[in-house]
PDB file of C-alpha atoms in Angstrom:
ATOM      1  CA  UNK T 146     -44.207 -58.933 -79.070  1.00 43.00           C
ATOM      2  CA  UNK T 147     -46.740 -61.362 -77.665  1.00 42.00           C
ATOM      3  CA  UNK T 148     -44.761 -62.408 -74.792  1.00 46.00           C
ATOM      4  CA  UNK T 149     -44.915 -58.731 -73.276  1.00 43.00           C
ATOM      5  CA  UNK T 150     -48.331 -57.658 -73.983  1.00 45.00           C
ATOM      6  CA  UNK T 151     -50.716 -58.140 -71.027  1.00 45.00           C
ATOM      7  CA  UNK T 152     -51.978 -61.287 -70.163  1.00 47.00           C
ATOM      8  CA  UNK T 153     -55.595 -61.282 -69.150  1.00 43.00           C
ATOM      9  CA  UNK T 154     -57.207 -64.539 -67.408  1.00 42.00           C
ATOM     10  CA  UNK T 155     -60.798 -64.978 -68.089  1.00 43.00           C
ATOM     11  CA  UNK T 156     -62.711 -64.150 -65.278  1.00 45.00           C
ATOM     12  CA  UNK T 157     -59.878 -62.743 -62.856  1.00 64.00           C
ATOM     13  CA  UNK T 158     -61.309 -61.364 -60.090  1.00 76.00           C
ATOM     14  CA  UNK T 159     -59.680 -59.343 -57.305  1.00 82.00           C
ATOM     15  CA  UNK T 160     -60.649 -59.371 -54.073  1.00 88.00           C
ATOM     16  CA  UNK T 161     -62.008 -56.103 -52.339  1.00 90.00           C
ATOM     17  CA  UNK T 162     -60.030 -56.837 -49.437  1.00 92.00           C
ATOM     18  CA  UNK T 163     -57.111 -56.666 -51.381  1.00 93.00           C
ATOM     19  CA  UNK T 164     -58.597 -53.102 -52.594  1.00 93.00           C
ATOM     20  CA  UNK T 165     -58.967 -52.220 -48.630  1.00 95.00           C
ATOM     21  CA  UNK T 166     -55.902 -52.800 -47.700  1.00 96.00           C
ATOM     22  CA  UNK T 167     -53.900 -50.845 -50.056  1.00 96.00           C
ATOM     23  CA  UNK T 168     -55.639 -48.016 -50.272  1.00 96.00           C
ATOM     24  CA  UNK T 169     -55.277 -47.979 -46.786  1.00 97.00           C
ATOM     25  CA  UNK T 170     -51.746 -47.865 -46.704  1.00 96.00           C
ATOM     26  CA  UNK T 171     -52.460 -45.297 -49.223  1.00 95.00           C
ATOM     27  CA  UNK T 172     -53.977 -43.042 -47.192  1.00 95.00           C
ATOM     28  CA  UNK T 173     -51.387 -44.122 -44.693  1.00 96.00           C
ATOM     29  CA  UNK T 174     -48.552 -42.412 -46.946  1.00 94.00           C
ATOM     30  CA  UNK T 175     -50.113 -39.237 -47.751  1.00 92.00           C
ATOM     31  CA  UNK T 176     -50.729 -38.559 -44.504  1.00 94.00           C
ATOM     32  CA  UNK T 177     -47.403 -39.519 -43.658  1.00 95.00           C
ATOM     33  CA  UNK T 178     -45.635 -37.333 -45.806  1.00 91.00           C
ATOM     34  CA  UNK T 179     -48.087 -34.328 -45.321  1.00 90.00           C
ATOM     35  CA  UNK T 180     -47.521 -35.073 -41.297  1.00 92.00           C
ATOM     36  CA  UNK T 181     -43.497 -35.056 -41.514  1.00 91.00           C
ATOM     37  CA  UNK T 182     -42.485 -33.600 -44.510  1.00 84.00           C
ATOM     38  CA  UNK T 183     -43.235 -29.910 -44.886  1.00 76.00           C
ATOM     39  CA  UNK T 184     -46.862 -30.497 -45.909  1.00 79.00           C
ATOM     40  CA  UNK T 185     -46.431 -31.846 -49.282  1.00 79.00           C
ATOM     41  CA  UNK T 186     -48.625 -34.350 -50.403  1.00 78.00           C
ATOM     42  CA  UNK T 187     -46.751 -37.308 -52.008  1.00 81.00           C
ATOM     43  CA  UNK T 188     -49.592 -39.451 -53.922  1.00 85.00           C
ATOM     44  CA  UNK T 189     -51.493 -37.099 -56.009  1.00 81.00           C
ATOM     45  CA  UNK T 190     -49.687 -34.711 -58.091  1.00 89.00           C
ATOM     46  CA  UNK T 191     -51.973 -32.256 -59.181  1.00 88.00           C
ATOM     47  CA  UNK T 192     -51.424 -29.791 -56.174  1.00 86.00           C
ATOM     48  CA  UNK T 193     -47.722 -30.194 -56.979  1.00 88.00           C
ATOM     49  CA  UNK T 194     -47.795 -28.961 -60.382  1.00 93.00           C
ATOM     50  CA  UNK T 195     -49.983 -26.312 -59.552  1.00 92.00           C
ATOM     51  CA  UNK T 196     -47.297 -25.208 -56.946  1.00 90.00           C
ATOM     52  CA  UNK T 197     -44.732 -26.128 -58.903  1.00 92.00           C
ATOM     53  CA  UNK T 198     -46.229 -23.599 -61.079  1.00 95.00           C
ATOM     54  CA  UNK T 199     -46.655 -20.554 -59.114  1.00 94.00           C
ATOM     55  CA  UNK T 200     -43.272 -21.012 -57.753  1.00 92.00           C
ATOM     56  CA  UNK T 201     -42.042 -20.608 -60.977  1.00 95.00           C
ATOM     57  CA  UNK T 202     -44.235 -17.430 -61.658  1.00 95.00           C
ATOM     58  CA  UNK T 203     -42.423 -16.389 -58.496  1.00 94.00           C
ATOM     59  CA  UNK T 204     -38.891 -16.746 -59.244  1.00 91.00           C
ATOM     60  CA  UNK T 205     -38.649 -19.601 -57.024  1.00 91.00           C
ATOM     61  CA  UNK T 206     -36.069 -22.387 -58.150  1.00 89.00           C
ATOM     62  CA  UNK T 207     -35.219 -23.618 -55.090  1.00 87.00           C
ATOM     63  CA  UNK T 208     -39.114 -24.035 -54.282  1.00 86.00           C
ATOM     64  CA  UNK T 209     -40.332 -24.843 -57.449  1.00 89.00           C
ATOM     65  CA  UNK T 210     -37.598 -27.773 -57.656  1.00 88.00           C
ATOM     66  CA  UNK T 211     -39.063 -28.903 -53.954  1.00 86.00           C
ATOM     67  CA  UNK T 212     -41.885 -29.990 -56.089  1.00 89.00           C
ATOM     68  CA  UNK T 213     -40.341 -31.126 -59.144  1.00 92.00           C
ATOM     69  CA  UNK T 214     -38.564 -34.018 -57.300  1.00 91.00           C
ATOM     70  CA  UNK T 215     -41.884 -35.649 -56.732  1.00 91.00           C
ATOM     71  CA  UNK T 216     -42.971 -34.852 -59.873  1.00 94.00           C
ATOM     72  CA  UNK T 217     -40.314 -37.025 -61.508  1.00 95.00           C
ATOM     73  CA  UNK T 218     -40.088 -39.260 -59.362  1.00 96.00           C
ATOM     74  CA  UNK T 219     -43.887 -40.452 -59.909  1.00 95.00           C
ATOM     75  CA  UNK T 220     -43.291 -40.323 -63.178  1.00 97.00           C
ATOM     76  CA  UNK T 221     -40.300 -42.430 -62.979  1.00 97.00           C
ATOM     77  CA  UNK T 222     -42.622 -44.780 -60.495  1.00 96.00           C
ATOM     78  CA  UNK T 223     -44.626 -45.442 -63.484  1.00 97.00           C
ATOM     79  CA  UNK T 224     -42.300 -45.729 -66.085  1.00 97.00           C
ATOM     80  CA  UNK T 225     -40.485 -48.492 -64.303  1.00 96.00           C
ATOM     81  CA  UNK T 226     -43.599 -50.442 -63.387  1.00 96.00           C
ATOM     82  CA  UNK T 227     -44.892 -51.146 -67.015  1.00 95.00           C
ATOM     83  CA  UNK T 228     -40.882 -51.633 -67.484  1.00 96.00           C
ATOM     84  CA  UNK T 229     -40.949 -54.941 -65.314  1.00 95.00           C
ATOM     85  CA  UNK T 230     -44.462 -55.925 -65.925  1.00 93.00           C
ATOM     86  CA  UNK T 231     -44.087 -56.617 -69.454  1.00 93.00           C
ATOM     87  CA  UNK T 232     -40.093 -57.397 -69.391  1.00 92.00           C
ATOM     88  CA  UNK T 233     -39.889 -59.216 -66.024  1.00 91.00           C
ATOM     89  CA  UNK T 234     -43.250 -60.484 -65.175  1.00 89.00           C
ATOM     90  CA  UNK T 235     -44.781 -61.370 -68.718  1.00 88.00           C
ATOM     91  CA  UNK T 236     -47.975 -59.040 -68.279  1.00 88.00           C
ATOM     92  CA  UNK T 237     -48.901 -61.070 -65.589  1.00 89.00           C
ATOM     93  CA  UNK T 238     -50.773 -58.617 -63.203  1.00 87.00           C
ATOM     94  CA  UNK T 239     -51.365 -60.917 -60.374  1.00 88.00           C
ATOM     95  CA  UNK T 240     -47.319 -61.715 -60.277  1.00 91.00           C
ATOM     96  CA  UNK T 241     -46.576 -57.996 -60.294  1.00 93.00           C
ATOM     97  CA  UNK T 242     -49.101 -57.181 -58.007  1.00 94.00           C
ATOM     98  CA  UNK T 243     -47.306 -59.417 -55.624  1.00 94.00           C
ATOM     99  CA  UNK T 244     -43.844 -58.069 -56.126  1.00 94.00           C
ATOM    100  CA  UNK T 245     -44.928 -54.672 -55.621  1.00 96.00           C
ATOM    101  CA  UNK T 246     -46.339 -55.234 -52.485  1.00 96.00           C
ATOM    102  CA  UNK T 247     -43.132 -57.141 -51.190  1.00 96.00           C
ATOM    103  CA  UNK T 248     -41.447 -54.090 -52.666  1.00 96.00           C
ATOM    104  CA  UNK T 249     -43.080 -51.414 -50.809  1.00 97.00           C
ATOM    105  CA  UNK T 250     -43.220 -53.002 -47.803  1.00 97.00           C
ATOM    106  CA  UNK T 251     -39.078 -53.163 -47.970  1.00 98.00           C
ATOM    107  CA  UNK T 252     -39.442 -49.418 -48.804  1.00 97.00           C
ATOM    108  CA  UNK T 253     -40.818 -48.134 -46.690  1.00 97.00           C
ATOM    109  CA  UNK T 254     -38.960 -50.289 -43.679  1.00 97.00           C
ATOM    110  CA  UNK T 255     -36.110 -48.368 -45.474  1.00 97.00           C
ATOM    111  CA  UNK T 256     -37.964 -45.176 -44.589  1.00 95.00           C
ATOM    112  CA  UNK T 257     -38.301 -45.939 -40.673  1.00 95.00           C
ATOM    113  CA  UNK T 258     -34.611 -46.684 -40.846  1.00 95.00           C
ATOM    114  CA  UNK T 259     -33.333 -43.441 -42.597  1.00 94.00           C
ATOM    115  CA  UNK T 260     -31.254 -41.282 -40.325  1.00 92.00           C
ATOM    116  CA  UNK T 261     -33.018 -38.063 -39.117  1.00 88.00           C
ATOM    117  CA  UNK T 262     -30.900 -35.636 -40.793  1.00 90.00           C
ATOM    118  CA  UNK T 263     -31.917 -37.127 -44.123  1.00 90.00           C
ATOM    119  CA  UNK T 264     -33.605 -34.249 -46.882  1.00 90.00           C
ATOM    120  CA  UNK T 265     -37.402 -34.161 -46.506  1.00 87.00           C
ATOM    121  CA  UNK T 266     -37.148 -33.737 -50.139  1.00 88.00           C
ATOM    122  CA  UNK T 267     -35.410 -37.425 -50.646  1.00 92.00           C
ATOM    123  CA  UNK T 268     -38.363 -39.014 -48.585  1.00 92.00           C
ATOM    124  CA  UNK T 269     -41.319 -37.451 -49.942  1.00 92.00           C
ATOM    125  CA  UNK T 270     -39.675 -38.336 -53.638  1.00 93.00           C
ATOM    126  CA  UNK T 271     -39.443 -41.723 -52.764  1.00 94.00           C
ATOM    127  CA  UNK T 272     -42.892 -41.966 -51.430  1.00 95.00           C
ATOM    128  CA  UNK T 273     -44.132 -40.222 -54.373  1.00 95.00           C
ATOM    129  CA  UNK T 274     -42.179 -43.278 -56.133  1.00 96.00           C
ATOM    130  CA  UNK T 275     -43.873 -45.599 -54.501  1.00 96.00           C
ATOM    131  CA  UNK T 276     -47.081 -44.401 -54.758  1.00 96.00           C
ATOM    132  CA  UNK T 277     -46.349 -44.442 -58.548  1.00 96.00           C
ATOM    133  CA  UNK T 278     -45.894 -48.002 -58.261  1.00 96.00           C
ATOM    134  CA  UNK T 279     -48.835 -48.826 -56.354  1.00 95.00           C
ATOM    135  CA  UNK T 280     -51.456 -46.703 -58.616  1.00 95.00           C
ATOM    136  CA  UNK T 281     -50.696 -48.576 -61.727  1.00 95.00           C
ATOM    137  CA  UNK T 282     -50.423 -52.107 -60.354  1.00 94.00           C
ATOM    138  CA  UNK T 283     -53.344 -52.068 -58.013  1.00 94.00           C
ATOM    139  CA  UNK T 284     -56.098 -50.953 -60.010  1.00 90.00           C
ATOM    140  CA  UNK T 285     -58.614 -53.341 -60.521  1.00 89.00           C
ATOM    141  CA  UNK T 286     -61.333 -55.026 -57.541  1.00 84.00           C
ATOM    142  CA  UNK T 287     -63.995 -57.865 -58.293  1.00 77.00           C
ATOM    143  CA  UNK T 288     -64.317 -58.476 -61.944  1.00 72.00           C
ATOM    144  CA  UNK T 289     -64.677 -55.165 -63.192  1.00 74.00           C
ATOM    145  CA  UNK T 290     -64.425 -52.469 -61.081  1.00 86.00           C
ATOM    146  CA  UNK T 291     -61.418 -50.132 -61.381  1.00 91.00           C
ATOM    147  CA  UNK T 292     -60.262 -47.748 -58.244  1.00 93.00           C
ATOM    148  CA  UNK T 293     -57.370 -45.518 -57.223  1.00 92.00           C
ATOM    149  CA  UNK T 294     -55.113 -46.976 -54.907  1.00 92.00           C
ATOM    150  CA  UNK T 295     -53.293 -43.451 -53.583  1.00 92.00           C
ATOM    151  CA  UNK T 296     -55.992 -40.824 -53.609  1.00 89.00           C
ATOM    152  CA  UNK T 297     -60.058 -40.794 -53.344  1.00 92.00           C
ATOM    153  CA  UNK T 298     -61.232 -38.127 -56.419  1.00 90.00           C
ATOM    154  CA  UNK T 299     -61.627 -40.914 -59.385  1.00 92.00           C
ATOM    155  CA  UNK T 300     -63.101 -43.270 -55.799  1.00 95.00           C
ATOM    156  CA  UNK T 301     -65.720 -40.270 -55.435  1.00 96.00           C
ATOM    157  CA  UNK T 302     -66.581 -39.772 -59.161  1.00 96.00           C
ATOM    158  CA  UNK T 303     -66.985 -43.650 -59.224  1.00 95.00           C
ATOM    159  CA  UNK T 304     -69.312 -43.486 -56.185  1.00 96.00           C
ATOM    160  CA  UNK T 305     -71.322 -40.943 -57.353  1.00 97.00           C
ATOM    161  CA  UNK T 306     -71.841 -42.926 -60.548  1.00 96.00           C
ATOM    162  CA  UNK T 307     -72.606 -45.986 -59.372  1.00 96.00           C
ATOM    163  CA  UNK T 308     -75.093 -44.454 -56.663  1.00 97.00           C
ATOM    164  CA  UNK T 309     -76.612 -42.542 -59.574  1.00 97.00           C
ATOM    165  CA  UNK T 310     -77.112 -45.328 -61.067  1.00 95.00           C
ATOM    166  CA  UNK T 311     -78.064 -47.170 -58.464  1.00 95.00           C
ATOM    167  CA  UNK T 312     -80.635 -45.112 -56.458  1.00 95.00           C
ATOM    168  CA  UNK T 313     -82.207 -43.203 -59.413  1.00 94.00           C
ATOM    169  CA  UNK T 314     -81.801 -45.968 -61.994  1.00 93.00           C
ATOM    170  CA  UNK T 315     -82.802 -48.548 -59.934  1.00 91.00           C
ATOM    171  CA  UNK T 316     -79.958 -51.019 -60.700  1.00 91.00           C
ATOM    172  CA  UNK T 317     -79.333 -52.992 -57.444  1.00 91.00           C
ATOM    173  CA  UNK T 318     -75.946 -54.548 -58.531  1.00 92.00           C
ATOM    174  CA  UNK T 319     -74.483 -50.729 -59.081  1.00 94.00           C
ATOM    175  CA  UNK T 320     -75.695 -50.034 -55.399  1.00 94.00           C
ATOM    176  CA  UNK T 321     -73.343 -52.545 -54.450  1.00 93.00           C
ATOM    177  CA  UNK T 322     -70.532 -51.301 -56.016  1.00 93.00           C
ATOM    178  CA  UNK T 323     -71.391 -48.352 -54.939  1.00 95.00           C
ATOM    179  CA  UNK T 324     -70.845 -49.043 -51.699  1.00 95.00           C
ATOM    180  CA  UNK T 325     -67.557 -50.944 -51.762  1.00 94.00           C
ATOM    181  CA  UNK T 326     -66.598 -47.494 -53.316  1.00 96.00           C
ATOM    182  CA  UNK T 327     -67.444 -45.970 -50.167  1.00 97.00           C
ATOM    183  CA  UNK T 328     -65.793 -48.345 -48.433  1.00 96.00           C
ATOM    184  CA  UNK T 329     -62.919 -47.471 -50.626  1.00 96.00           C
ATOM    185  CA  UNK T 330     -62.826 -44.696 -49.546  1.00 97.00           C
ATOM    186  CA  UNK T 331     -63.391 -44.718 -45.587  1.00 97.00           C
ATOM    187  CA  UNK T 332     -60.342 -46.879 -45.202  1.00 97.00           C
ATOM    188  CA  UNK T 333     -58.351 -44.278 -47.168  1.00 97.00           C
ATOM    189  CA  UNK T 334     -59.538 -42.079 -44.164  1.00 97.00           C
ATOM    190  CA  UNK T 335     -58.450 -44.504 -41.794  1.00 98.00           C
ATOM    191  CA  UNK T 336     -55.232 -45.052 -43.139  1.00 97.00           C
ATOM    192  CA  UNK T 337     -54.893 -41.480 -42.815  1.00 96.00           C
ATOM    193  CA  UNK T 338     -56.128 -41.196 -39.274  1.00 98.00           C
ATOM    194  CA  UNK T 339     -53.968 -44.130 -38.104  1.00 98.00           C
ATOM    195  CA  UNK T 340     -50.530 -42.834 -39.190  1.00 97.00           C
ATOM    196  CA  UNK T 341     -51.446 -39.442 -37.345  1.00 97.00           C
ATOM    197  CA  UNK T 342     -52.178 -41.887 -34.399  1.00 98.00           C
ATOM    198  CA  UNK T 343     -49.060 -43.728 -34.681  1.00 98.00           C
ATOM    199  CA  UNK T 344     -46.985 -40.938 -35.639  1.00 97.00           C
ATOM    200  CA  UNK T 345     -47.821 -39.020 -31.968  1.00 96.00           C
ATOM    201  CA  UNK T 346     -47.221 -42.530 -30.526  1.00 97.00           C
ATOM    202  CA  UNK T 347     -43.840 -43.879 -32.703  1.00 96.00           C
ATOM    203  CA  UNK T 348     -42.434 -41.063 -35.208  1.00 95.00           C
ATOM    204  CA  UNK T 349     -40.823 -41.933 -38.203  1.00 94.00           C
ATOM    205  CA  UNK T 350     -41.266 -45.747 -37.619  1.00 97.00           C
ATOM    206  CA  UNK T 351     -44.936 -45.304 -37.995  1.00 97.00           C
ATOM    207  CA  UNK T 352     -43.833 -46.086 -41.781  1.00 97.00           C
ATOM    208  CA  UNK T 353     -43.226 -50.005 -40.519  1.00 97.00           C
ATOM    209  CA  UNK T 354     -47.288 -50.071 -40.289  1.00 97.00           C
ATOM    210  CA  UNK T 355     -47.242 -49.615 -44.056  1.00 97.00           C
ATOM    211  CA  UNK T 356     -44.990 -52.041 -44.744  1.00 97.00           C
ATOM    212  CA  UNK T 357     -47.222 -54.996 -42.513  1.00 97.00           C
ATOM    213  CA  UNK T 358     -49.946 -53.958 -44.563  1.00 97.00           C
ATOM    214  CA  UNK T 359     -48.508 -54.256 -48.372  1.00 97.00           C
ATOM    215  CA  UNK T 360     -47.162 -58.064 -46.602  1.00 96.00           C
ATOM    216  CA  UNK T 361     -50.649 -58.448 -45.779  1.00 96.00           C
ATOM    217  CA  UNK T 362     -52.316 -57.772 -48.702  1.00 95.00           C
ATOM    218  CA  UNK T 363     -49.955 -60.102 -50.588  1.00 93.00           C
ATOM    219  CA  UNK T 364     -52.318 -62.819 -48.857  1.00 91.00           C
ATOM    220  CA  UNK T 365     -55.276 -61.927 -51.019  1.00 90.00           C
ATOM    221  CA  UNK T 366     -53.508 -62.705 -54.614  1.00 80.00           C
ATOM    222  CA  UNK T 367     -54.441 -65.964 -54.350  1.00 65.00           C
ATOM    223  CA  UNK T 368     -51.882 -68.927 -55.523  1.00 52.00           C
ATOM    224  CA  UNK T 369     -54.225 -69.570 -58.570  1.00 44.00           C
ATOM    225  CA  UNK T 370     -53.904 -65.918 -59.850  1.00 44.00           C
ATOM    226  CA  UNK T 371     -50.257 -65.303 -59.229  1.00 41.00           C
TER     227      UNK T 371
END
């Protein structure tokens, strides 16, 4: 149906800041569930269904399922984002974009208000959600330049491209790119650094710093793209 394939706006161009911020909070939530939730990683899944795996080799159902949950629930995370981008929002990116930030900001003040007795498994799911929803919404900076929003290895292989290109090739435009990919991937770092710092300083409510920065980054879809 034409009213719920993609739009696409002809030159559309995202800021990097935008790209900054989230993966920031990106990094924020990784390290966030890694920090207080048993060491699981809740944005990539690759390490979970590689454990999920060997628990399974194990005899481990009660483990294995500890990594299921996130599993689905990324899954789920995507499913549901395409779901309301093409049934709610029209294919307009730049909409979406904006209601997913507003979204995981509420989510993860939910988070800093859960009670402490609630299942690590519950949170990291629901991160892993939400990480879901941020990967396939934010995905695009400048004009042409696509990036991961929740983890750095497609950031790296895109760095090590465009400095290929760049440095060897001699193509000055892909050394710029190349380093907003870099800077990509430094303020994942950050992100990561500063919930470990506010974590030691707040607990839990360090999750409140994630939501301030999805608000803030809804400042950078500009009134004329949304």
């Amino acid at each position: 149906m034409a009213q719920t394939q993609e739009r696409v706006t002809k030159t559309s161009k995202i800021p990097v800041r935008l790209g900054l911020i989230v993966i920031c909070a990106g990094g924020f939530m990784d390290a966030y569930s890694y920090l207080l939730h048993d060491h699981v990683f809740a944005n990539g899944q690759t390490g979970n269904v590689a454990l999920l795996g060997i628990r399974l080799a194990s005899g481990d159902l009660p483990g294995a399922a500890r990594y299921l949950a996130p599993i689905v629930s990324f899954v789920l995370g995507i499913m549901l984002s395409k779901h309301v981008l093409a049934r709610v929002h029209g294919g307009d990116r730049n909409r979406m974009m904006c209601s997913v930030a507003v979204f995981e900001a509420c989510a993860f003040a939910l988070v800093a208000l859960l009670p402490e007795w609630t299942p690590g498994l519950l949170v990291t799911s629901a991160i892993s959600f939400c990480a879901a929803t941020s990967y396939e919404n934010f995905r695009k900076f400048g004009t042409r330049s696509a990036y991961s929003s929740v983890f750095c290895s497609g950031n790296l292989r895109s760095l090590g491209e465009t400095l290929y290109e760049g440095l060897v090739c001699g193509d000055s435009h892909e050394l710029h790119r190349a380093a907003r990919y870099a800077g990509l991937v430094v303020s994942f770092c950050v992100g990561a650094a500063l919930c470990c710092l506010l974590i030691g300083l707040v607990g839990k409510y360090a999750s409140l710093a994630m939501s301030a920065l999805f608000l803030l980054s809804t400042r950078f879809v500009t009134p004329s793209e949304a």
